[in-house]
Amino acid sequence: MTFDNSRRIISTRLVLFAATFPFLAFLALTYVAGVLKFPLLGMSETAWVVILSALYFGIAAYPSVLRYNYIYFSDDGSKIIIRFYSAGIFKGMRQSVEIPKKSFAGFRREKKLGIIPSVSLLERRAGVTARYPSISLSALNRRERERIYKTLAQYAGNR
């Protein structure tokens, strides 16, 4: 099984891109062109700027707060491969976990902060079990997460 969540990440980026234009247009019409006259709908210029800024930065921070990752998952071949990178405002390094199926020791489901689903992979190395850092799966829907868990359980041998 091979899949990625590129559609979800692209749609998240498009929402931010689409929110940028109205926000910048408002600022340009208010401060540069002076076209908008205040009070507008009974609210002052400051109130509008605070509300629209909070809304825009909320939309921009949403993927970072929920730790959205682009996820590529593959179990084709002799290895289990998960490639991921942060899809938030500040992109992180691209990371990859590749574990030979023969040394895969299992996985642990986790919930960071009680709401962010993640998974930690375990690998047997020289008689000890090594644990990889958690990978946030919050950008995947429930069905996609369950597919990953089911596939990983298949290779873990239900340990």
PDB file of C-alpha atoms in Angstrom:
ATOM      1  CA  MET A   1       0.000   0.000   0.000  1.00  0.00           C
ATOM      2  CA  THR A   2       1.309   3.418  -0.925  1.00  0.00           C
ATOM      3  CA  PHE A   3      -0.398   6.728  -0.326  1.00  0.00           C
ATOM      4  CA  ASP A   4       0.161  10.339   0.630  1.00  0.00           C
ATOM      5  CA  ASN A   5      -2.002  13.190   1.850  1.00  0.00           C
ATOM      6  CA  SER A   6      -0.888  15.764  -0.693  1.00  0.00           C
ATOM      7  CA  ARG A   7      -4.472  16.787  -1.537  1.00  0.00           C
ATOM      8  CA  ARG A   8      -5.181  17.738   2.061  1.00  0.00           C
ATOM      9  CA  ILE A   9      -1.947  19.709   2.363  1.00  0.00           C
ATOM     10  CA  ILE A  10      -2.563  21.495  -0.944  1.00  0.00           C
ATOM     11  CA  SER A  11      -6.117  22.428   0.082  1.00  0.00           C
ATOM     12  CA  THR A  12      -4.818  23.761   3.410  1.00  0.00           C
ATOM     13  CA  ARG A  13      -2.268  25.887   1.556  1.00  0.00           C
ATOM     14  CA  LEU A  14      -4.940  27.141  -0.867  1.00  0.00           C
ATOM     15  CA  VAL A  15      -7.156  28.261   2.019  1.00  0.00           C
ATOM     16  CA  LEU A  16      -4.270  30.292   3.436  1.00  0.00           C
ATOM     17  CA  PHE A  17      -3.489  31.688  -0.011  1.00  0.00           C
ATOM     18  CA  ALA A  18      -7.154  32.618  -0.538  1.00  0.00           C
ATOM     19  CA  ALA A  19      -7.326  34.290   2.887  1.00  0.00           C
ATOM     20  CA  THR A  20      -4.228  36.373   2.164  1.00  0.00           C
ATOM     21  CA  PHE A  21      -5.772  38.396  -0.660  1.00  0.00           C
ATOM     22  CA  PRO A  22      -8.842  39.749   1.195  1.00  0.00           C
ATOM     23  CA  PHE A  23      -6.670  40.538   4.217  1.00  0.00           C
ATOM     24  CA  LEU A  24      -4.097  42.431   2.149  1.00  0.00           C
ATOM     25  CA  ALA A  25      -6.849  44.122   0.121  1.00  0.00           C
ATOM     26  CA  PHE A  26      -8.475  45.357   3.312  1.00  0.00           C
ATOM     27  CA  LEU A  27      -5.162  46.738   4.588  1.00  0.00           C
ATOM     28  CA  ALA A  28      -4.424  48.388   1.234  1.00  0.00           C
ATOM     29  CA  LEU A  29      -7.902  49.938   0.943  1.00  0.00           C
ATOM     30  CA  THR A  30      -7.771  51.146   4.524  1.00  0.00           C
ATOM     31  CA  TYR A  31      -4.245  52.463   4.918  1.00  0.00           C
ATOM     32  CA  VAL A  32      -2.767  52.997   1.451  1.00  0.00           C
ATOM     33  CA  ALA A  33      -5.738  54.134  -0.629  1.00  0.00           C
ATOM     34  CA  GLY A  34      -7.891  55.460   2.204  1.00  0.00           C
ATOM     35  CA  VAL A  35     -11.005  54.236   0.378  1.00  0.00           C
ATOM     36  CA  LEU A  36     -12.738  52.653   3.363  1.00  0.00           C
ATOM     37  CA  LYS A  37     -14.412  55.105   5.704  1.00  0.00           C
ATOM     38  CA  PHE A  38     -14.902  54.332   9.355  1.00  0.00           C
ATOM     39  CA  PRO A  39     -16.918  53.532  11.364  1.00  0.00           C
ATOM     40  CA  LEU A  40     -17.828  50.670   9.059  1.00  0.00           C
ATOM     41  CA  LEU A  41     -20.821  48.629  10.218  1.00  0.00           C
ATOM     42  CA  GLY A  42     -20.568  50.388  13.557  1.00  0.00           C
ATOM     43  CA  MET A  43     -16.957  49.358  14.244  1.00  0.00           C
ATOM     44  CA  SER A  44     -13.831  51.458  14.223  1.00  0.00           C
ATOM     45  CA  GLU A  45     -10.792  50.959  12.026  1.00  0.00           C
ATOM     46  CA  THR A  46      -8.857  49.470  14.943  1.00  0.00           C
ATOM     47  CA  ALA A  47     -11.593  46.931  15.680  1.00  0.00           C
ATOM     48  CA  TRP A  48     -11.665  45.783  12.055  1.00  0.00           C
ATOM     49  CA  VAL A  49      -7.889  45.453  11.892  1.00  0.00           C
ATOM     50  CA  VAL A  50      -7.778  43.456  15.140  1.00  0.00           C
ATOM     51  CA  ILE A  51     -10.628  41.141  14.089  1.00  0.00           C
ATOM     52  CA  LEU A  52      -9.342  40.507  10.558  1.00  0.00           C
ATOM     53  CA  SER A  53      -5.746  40.102  11.747  1.00  0.00           C
ATOM     54  CA  ALA A  54      -6.797  37.577  14.387  1.00  0.00           C
ATOM     55  CA  LEU A  55      -8.856  35.681  11.811  1.00  0.00           C
ATOM     56  CA  TYR A  56      -6.027  35.648   9.272  1.00  0.00           C
ATOM     57  CA  PHE A  57      -3.353  34.583  11.749  1.00  0.00           C
ATOM     58  CA  GLY A  58      -5.714  31.938  13.149  1.00  0.00           C
ATOM     59  CA  ILE A  59      -6.098  30.467   9.656  1.00  0.00           C
ATOM     60  CA  ALA A  60      -2.333  30.671   9.115  1.00  0.00           C
ATOM     61  CA  ALA A  61      -1.448  29.078  12.474  1.00  0.00           C
ATOM     62  CA  TYR A  62      -4.049  26.282  12.356  1.00  0.00           C
ATOM     63  CA  PRO A  63      -1.814  23.722  10.564  1.00  0.00           C
ATOM     64  CA  SER A  64       1.127  24.520  12.845  1.00  0.00           C
ATOM     65  CA  VAL A  65      -0.881  24.265  16.052  1.00  0.00           C
ATOM     66  CA  LEU A  66      -2.348  20.905  15.017  1.00  0.00           C
ATOM     67  CA  ARG A  67       1.091  19.783  13.763  1.00  0.00           C
ATOM     68  CA  TYR A  68      -0.022  18.993  10.227  1.00  0.00           C
ATOM     69  CA  ASN A  69       2.494  16.904   8.321  1.00  0.00           C
ATOM     70  CA  TYR A  70       2.694  15.903   4.717  1.00  0.00           C
ATOM     71  CA  ILE A  71       2.812  12.108   4.979  1.00  0.00           C
ATOM     72  CA  TYR A  72       4.016   9.595   2.412  1.00  0.00           C
ATOM     73  CA  PHE A  73       3.524   5.985   3.508  1.00  0.00           C
ATOM     74  CA  SER A  74       4.636   2.868   1.642  1.00  0.00           C
ATOM     75  CA  ASP A  75       5.002  -0.774   2.550  1.00  0.00           C
ATOM     76  CA  ASP A  76       5.862  -1.891  -0.952  1.00  0.00           C
ATOM     77  CA  GLY A  77       9.158  -3.713  -1.176  1.00  0.00           C
ATOM     78  CA  SER A  78      11.220  -4.902   1.760  1.00  0.00           C
ATOM     79  CA  LYS A  79      10.858  -1.757   3.897  1.00  0.00           C
ATOM     80  CA  ILE A  80       8.188   0.260   5.628  1.00  0.00           C
ATOM     81  CA  ILE A  81       8.728   3.868   4.602  1.00  0.00           C
ATOM     82  CA  ILE A  82       7.189   6.972   6.125  1.00  0.00           C
ATOM     83  CA  ARG A  83       8.347  10.325   4.780  1.00  0.00           C
ATOM     84  CA  PHE A  84       7.030  13.490   6.330  1.00  0.00           C
ATOM     85  CA  TYR A  85       7.551  17.196   6.814  1.00  0.00           C
ATOM     86  CA  SER A  86       5.709  19.968   8.581  1.00  0.00           C
ATOM     87  CA  ALA A  87       2.956  21.649   6.580  1.00  0.00           C
ATOM     88  CA  GLY A  88       2.626  24.623   8.929  1.00  0.00           C
ATOM     89  CA  ILE A  89       3.797  28.191   8.423  1.00  0.00           C
ATOM     90  CA  PHE A  90       7.387  27.257   9.166  1.00  0.00           C
ATOM     91  CA  LYS A  91       8.359  24.239   7.141  1.00  0.00           C
ATOM     92  CA  GLY A  92      10.583  21.785   8.932  1.00  0.00           C
ATOM     93  CA  MET A  93      13.183  19.469   7.544  1.00  0.00           C
ATOM     94  CA  ARG A  94      12.048  16.610   5.396  1.00  0.00           C
ATOM     95  CA  GLN A  95      12.375  13.438   7.399  1.00  0.00           C
ATOM     96  CA  SER A  96      12.160   9.799   6.490  1.00  0.00           C
ATOM     97  CA  VAL A  97      11.822   6.632   8.540  1.00  0.00           C
ATOM     98  CA  GLU A  98      12.715   3.444   6.704  1.00  0.00           C
ATOM     99  CA  ILE A  99      12.497   0.183   8.618  1.00  0.00           C
ATOM    100  CA  PRO A 100      13.153  -3.231   7.080  1.00  0.00           C
ATOM    101  CA  LYS A 101      10.043  -5.358   7.542  1.00  0.00           C
ATOM    102  CA  LYS A 102      12.132  -8.098   9.178  1.00  0.00           C
ATOM    103  CA  SER A 103      13.279  -5.799  11.988  1.00  0.00           C
ATOM    104  CA  PHE A 104       9.975  -3.953  12.508  1.00  0.00           C
ATOM    105  CA  ALA A 105       9.011  -4.496  16.147  1.00  0.00           C
ATOM    106  CA  GLY A 106       5.700  -2.695  16.290  1.00  0.00           C
ATOM    107  CA  PHE A 107       4.236   0.731  16.848  1.00  0.00           C
ATOM    108  CA  ARG A 108       2.516   2.837  19.478  1.00  0.00           C
ATOM    109  CA  ARG A 109      -0.511   5.008  18.946  1.00  0.00           C
ATOM    110  CA  GLU A 110      -0.313   8.278  20.823  1.00  0.00           C
ATOM    111  CA  LYS A 111      -2.360  11.424  21.338  1.00  0.00           C
ATOM    112  CA  LYS A 112      -0.269  14.547  21.873  1.00  0.00           C
ATOM    113  CA  LEU A 113      -2.054  17.177  23.960  1.00  0.00           C
ATOM    114  CA  GLY A 114      -5.028  14.817  23.956  1.00  0.00           C
ATOM    115  CA  ILE A 115      -6.072  15.750  20.400  1.00  0.00           C
ATOM    116  CA  ILE A 116      -3.146  15.262  18.007  1.00  0.00           C
ATOM    117  CA  PRO A 117      -2.931  11.638  16.814  1.00  0.00           C
ATOM    118  CA  SER A 118       0.578  10.363  16.253  1.00  0.00           C
ATOM    119  CA  VAL A 119       2.467   7.125  15.899  1.00  0.00           C
ATOM    120  CA  SER A 120       5.866   5.934  17.130  1.00  0.00           C
ATOM    121  CA  LEU A 121       7.571   3.130  15.260  1.00  0.00           C
ATOM    122  CA  LEU A 122       9.695   0.468  16.950  1.00  0.00           C
ATOM    123  CA  GLU A 123      12.612  -1.416  15.418  1.00  0.00           C
ATOM    124  CA  ARG A 124      14.689  -4.319  16.732  1.00  0.00           C
ATOM    125  CA  ARG A 125      18.410  -3.595  16.519  1.00  0.00           C
ATOM    126  CA  ALA A 126      21.094  -5.816  17.977  1.00  0.00           C
ATOM    127  CA  GLY A 127      18.723  -7.357  20.500  1.00  0.00           C
ATOM    128  CA  VAL A 128      17.227  -4.082  21.741  1.00  0.00           C
ATOM    129  CA  THR A 129      14.123  -2.245  20.614  1.00  0.00           C
ATOM    130  CA  ALA A 130      14.692   1.278  19.307  1.00  0.00           C
ATOM    131  CA  ARG A 131      11.836   3.764  19.290  1.00  0.00           C
ATOM    132  CA  TYR A 132      11.618   6.454  16.632  1.00  0.00           C
ATOM    133  CA  PRO A 133      10.257   9.919  17.513  1.00  0.00           C
ATOM    134  CA  SER A 134       6.514  10.387  17.152  1.00  0.00           C
ATOM    135  CA  ILE A 135       5.084  11.272  13.765  1.00  0.00           C
ATOM    136  CA  SER A 136       1.988  13.469  13.826  1.00  0.00           C
ATOM    137  CA  LEU A 137      -0.879  12.028  11.785  1.00  0.00           C
ATOM    138  CA  SER A 138      -3.291  14.929  12.414  1.00  0.00           C
ATOM    139  CA  ALA A 139      -3.465  15.849   8.716  1.00  0.00           C
ATOM    140  CA  LEU A 140      -4.835  12.393   7.893  1.00  0.00           C
ATOM    141  CA  ASN A 141      -8.489  11.547   8.218  1.00  0.00           C
ATOM    142  CA  ARG A 142      -9.619   8.702  10.473  1.00  0.00           C
ATOM    143  CA  ARG A 143      -9.862   6.198   7.606  1.00  0.00           C
ATOM    144  CA  GLU A 144      -6.298   6.926   6.442  1.00  0.00           C
ATOM    145  CA  ARG A 145      -4.938   6.622   9.989  1.00  0.00           C
ATOM    146  CA  GLU A 146      -6.729   3.290  10.433  1.00  0.00           C
ATOM    147  CA  ARG A 147      -5.246   2.028   7.153  1.00  0.00           C
ATOM    148  CA  ILE A 148      -1.759   2.844   8.426  1.00  0.00           C
ATOM    149  CA  TYR A 149      -2.419   1.229  11.818  1.00  0.00           C
ATOM    150  CA  LYS A 150      -3.842  -1.889  10.170  1.00  0.00           C
ATOM    151  CA  THR A 151      -0.867  -2.192   7.816  1.00  0.00           C
ATOM    152  CA  LEU A 152       1.636  -1.650  10.621  1.00  0.00           C
ATOM    153  CA  ALA A 153      -0.143  -4.221  12.814  1.00  0.00           C
ATOM    154  CA  GLN A 154       0.165  -6.730   9.977  1.00  0.00           C
ATOM    155  CA  TYR A 155       3.949  -6.409  10.009  1.00  0.00           C
ATOM    156  CA  ALA A 156       4.267  -6.163  13.789  1.00  0.00           C
ATOM    157  CA  GLY A 157       2.791  -9.635  14.164  1.00  0.00           C
ATOM    158  CA  ASN A 158       0.409  -8.287  16.850  1.00  0.00           C
ATOM    159  CA  ARG A 159       3.190  -7.879  19.415  1.00  0.00           C
TER     160      ARG A 159
END
